[in-house]
PDB file of C-alpha atoms in Angstrom:
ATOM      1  CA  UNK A   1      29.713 -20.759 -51.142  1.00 77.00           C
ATOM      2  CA  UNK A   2      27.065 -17.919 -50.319  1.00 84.00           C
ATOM      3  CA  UNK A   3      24.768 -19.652 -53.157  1.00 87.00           C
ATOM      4  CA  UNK A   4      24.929 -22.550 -51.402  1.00 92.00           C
ATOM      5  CA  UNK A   5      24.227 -21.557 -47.601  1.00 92.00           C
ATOM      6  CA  UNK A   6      21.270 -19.748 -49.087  1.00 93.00           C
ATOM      7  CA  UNK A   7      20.537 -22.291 -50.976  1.00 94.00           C
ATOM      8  CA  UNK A   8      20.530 -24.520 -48.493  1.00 94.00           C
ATOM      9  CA  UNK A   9      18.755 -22.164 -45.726  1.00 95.00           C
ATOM     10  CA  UNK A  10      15.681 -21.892 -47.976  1.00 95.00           C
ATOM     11  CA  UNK A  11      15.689 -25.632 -48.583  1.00 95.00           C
ATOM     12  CA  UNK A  12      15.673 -25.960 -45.253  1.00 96.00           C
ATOM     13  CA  UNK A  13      12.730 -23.870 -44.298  1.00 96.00           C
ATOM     14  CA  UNK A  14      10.711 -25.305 -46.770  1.00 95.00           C
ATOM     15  CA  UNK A  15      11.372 -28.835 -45.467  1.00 97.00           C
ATOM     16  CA  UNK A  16      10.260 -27.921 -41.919  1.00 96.00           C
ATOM     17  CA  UNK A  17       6.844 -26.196 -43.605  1.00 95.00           C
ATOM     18  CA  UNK A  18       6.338 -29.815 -45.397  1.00 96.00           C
ATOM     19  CA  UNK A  19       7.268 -31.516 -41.985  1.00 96.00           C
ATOM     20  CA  UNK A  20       4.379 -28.802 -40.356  1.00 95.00           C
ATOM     21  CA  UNK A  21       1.866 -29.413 -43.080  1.00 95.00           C
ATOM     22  CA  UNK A  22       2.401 -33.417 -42.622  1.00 95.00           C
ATOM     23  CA  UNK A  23       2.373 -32.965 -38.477  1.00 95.00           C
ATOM     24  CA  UNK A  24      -0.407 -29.848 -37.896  1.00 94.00           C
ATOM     25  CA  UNK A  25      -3.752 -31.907 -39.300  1.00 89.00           C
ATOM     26  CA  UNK A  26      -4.984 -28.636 -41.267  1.00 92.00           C
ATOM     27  CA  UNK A  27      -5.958 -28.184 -45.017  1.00 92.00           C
ATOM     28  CA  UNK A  28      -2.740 -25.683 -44.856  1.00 93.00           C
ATOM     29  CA  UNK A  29      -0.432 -26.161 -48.186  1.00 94.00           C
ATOM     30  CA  UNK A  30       2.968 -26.914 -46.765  1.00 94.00           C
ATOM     31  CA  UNK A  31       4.489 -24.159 -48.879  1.00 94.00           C
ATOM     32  CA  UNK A  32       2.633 -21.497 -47.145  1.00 95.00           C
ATOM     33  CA  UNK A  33       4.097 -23.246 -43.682  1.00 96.00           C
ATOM     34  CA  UNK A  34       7.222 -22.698 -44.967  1.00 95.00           C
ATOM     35  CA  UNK A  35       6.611 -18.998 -46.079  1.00 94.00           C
ATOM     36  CA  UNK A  36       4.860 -18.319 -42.687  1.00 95.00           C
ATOM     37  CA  UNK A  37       8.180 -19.831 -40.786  1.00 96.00           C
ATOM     38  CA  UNK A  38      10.741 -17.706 -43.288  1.00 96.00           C
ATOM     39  CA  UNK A  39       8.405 -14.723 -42.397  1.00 94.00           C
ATOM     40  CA  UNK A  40       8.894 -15.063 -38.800  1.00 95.00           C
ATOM     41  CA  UNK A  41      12.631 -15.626 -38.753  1.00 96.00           C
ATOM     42  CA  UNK A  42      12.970 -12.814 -41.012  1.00 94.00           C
ATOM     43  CA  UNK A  43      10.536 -10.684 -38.675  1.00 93.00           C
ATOM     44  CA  UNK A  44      12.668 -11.734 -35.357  1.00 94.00           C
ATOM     45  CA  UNK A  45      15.802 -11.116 -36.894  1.00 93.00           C
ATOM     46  CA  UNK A  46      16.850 -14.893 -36.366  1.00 95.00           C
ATOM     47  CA  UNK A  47      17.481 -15.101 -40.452  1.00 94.00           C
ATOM     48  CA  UNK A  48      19.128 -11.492 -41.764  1.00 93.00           C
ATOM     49  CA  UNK A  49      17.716 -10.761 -45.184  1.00 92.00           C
ATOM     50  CA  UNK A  50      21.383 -10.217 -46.548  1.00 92.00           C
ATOM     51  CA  UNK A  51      21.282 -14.191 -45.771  1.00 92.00           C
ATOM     52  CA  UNK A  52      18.820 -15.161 -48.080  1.00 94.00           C
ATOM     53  CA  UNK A  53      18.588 -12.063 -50.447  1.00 93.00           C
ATOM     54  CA  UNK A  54      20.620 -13.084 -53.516  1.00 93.00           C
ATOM     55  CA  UNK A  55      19.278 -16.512 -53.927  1.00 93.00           C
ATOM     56  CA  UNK A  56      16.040 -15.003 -53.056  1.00 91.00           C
ATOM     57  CA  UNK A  57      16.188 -12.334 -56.199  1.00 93.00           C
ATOM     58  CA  UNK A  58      17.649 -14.989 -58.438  1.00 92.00           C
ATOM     59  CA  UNK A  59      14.260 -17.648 -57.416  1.00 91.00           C
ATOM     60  CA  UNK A  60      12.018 -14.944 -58.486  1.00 91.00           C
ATOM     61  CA  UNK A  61      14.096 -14.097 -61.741  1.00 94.00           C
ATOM     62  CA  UNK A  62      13.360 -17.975 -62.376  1.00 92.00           C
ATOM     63  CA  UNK A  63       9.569 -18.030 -61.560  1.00 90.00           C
ATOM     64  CA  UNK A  64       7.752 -17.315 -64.764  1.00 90.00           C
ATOM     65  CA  UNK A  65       9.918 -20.326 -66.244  1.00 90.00           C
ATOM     66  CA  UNK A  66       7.878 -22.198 -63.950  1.00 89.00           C
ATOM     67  CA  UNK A  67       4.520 -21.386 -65.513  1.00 88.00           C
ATOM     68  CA  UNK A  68       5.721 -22.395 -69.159  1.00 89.00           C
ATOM     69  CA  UNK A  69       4.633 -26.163 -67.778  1.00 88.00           C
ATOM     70  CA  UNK A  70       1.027 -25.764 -66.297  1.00 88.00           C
ATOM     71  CA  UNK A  71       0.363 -23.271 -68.894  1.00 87.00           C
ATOM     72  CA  UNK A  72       1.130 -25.692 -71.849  1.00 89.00           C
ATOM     73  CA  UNK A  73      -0.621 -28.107 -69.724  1.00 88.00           C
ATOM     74  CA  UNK A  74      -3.755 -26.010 -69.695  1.00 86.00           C
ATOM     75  CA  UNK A  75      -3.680 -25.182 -73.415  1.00 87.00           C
ATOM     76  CA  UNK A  76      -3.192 -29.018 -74.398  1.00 89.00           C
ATOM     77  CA  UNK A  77      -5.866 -30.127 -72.208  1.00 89.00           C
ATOM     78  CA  UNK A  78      -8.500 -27.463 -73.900  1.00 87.00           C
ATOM     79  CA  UNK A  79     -11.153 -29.894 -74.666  1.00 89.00           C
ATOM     80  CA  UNK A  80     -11.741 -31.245 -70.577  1.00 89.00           C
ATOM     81  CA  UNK A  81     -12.348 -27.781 -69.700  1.00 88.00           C
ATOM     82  CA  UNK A  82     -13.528 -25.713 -72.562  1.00 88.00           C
ATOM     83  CA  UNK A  83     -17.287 -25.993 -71.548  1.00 92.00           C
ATOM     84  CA  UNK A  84     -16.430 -24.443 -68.272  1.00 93.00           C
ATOM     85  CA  UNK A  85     -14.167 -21.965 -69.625  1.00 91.00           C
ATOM     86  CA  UNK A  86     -16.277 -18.793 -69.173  1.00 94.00           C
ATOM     87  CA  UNK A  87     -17.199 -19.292 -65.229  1.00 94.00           C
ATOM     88  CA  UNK A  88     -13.429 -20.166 -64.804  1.00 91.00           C
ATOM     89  CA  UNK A  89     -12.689 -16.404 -66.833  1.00 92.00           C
ATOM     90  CA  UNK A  90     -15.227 -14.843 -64.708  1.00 96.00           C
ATOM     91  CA  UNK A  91     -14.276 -16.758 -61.454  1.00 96.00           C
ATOM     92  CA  UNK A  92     -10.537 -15.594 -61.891  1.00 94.00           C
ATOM     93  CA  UNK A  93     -11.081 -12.112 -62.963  1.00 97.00           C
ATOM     94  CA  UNK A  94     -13.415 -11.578 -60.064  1.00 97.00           C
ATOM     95  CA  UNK A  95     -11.393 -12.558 -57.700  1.00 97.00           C
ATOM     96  CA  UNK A  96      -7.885 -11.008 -58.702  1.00 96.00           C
ATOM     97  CA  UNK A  97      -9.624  -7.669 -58.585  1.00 97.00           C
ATOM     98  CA  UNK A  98     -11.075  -8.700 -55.400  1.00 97.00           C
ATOM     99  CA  UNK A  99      -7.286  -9.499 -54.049  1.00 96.00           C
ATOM    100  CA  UNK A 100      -5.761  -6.380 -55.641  1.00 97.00           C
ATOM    101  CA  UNK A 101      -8.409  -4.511 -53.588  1.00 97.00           C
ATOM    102  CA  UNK A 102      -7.713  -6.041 -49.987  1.00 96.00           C
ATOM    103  CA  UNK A 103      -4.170  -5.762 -50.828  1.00 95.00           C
ATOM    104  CA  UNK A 104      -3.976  -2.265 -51.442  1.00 95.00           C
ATOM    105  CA  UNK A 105      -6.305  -1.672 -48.809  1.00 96.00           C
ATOM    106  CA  UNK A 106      -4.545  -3.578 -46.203  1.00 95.00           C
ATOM    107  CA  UNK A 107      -1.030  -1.780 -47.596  1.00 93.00           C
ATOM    108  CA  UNK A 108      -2.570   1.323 -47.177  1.00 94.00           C
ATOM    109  CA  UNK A 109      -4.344   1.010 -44.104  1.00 91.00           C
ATOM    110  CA  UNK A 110      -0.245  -0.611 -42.357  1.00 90.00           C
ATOM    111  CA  UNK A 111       0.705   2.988 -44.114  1.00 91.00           C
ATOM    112  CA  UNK A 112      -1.685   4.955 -42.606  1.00 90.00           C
ATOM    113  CA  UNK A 113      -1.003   3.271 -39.136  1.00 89.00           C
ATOM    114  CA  UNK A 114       3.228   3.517 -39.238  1.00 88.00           C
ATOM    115  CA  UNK A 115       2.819   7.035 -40.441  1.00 90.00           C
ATOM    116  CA  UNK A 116       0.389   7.988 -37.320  1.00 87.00           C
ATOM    117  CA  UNK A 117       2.451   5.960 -34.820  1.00 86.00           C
ATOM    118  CA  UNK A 118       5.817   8.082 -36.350  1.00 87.00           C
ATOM    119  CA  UNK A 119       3.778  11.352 -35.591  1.00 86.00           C
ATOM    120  CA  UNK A 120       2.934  10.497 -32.207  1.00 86.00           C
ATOM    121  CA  UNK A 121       6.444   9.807 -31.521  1.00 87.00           C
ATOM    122  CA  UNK A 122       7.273  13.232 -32.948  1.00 87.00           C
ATOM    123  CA  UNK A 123       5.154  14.728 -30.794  1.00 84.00           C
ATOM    124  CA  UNK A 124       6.078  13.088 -27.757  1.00 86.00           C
ATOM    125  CA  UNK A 125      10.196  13.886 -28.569  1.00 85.00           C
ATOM    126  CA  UNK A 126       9.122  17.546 -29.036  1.00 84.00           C
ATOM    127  CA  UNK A 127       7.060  17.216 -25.639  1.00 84.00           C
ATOM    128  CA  UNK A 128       9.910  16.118 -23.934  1.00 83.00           C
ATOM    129  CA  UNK A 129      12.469  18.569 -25.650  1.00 84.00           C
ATOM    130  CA  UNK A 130      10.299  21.285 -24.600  1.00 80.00           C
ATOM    131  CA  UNK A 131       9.725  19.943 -21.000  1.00 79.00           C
ATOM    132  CA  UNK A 132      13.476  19.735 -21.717  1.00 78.00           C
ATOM    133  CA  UNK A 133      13.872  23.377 -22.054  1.00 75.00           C
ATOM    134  CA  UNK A 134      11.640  24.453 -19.495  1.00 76.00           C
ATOM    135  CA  UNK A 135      13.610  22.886 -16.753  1.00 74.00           C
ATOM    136  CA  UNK A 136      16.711  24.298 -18.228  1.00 68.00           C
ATOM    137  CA  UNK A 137      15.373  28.026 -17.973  1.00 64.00           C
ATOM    138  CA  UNK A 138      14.727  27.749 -14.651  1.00 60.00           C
TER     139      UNK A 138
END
């Protein structure tokens, strides 16, 4: 029965980010509505993660299944693309380096700026335990 409510929670989701993408008149694909919206209730607590978690796990488990199609496609189709081939190598190799680079500079810099905002609360418990302190001595 969990499977199912999961199930049917993530369905759900991604039907209101196809009802977005038909309703919001921008060149937005509708799964990346839907992502946005389970991002937000998962952000605001609305949706626990422990509500979508196991279905969640088992989706990704499934996802390279998914590829088995468009790549077969790809290698059957060889002859529409094959004089384009080498820009398309370039093209994606360029550009997954690029995104591995903002990515791990964006993670870092969200790392950097949760582990300065946890110092400055440090400081400011061990201002007021000292304050703290002071007012007890006297």
């Amino acid at each position: 029965m969990k499977h199912f409510s999961e199930i049917s929670l993530i369905a759900t989701v991604s039907f209101i980010g196809e009802l977005l993408h038909y309703l919001i008149p921008l060149p937005v694909p509708s799964s990346i509505y839907g992502l946005l919206l389970m991002l937000l209730l998962l952000v605001t607590h609305i949706v626990k993660l422990d509500h979508v978690k196991t279905t969640a796990d088992w989706l990704i488990t499934l996802m390279p299944v998914m590829f088995v199609g468009p790549t077969v496609g790809l290698i059957t189709s060889y002859d529409s693309y094959k004089d384009i081939l080498i820009p398309i190598v370039v093209i994606s190799l360029a550009t997954t380096v690029l995104t591995m680079a903002v990515s791990g500079l964006t993670t870092q810099g969200l790392i950097r700026l949760q582990t300065k905002e946890e110092k400055e609360e440090r400081a400011e418990a061990l201002e007021a335990c000292e304050k703290e302190e002071q007012t007890d001595v006297k």
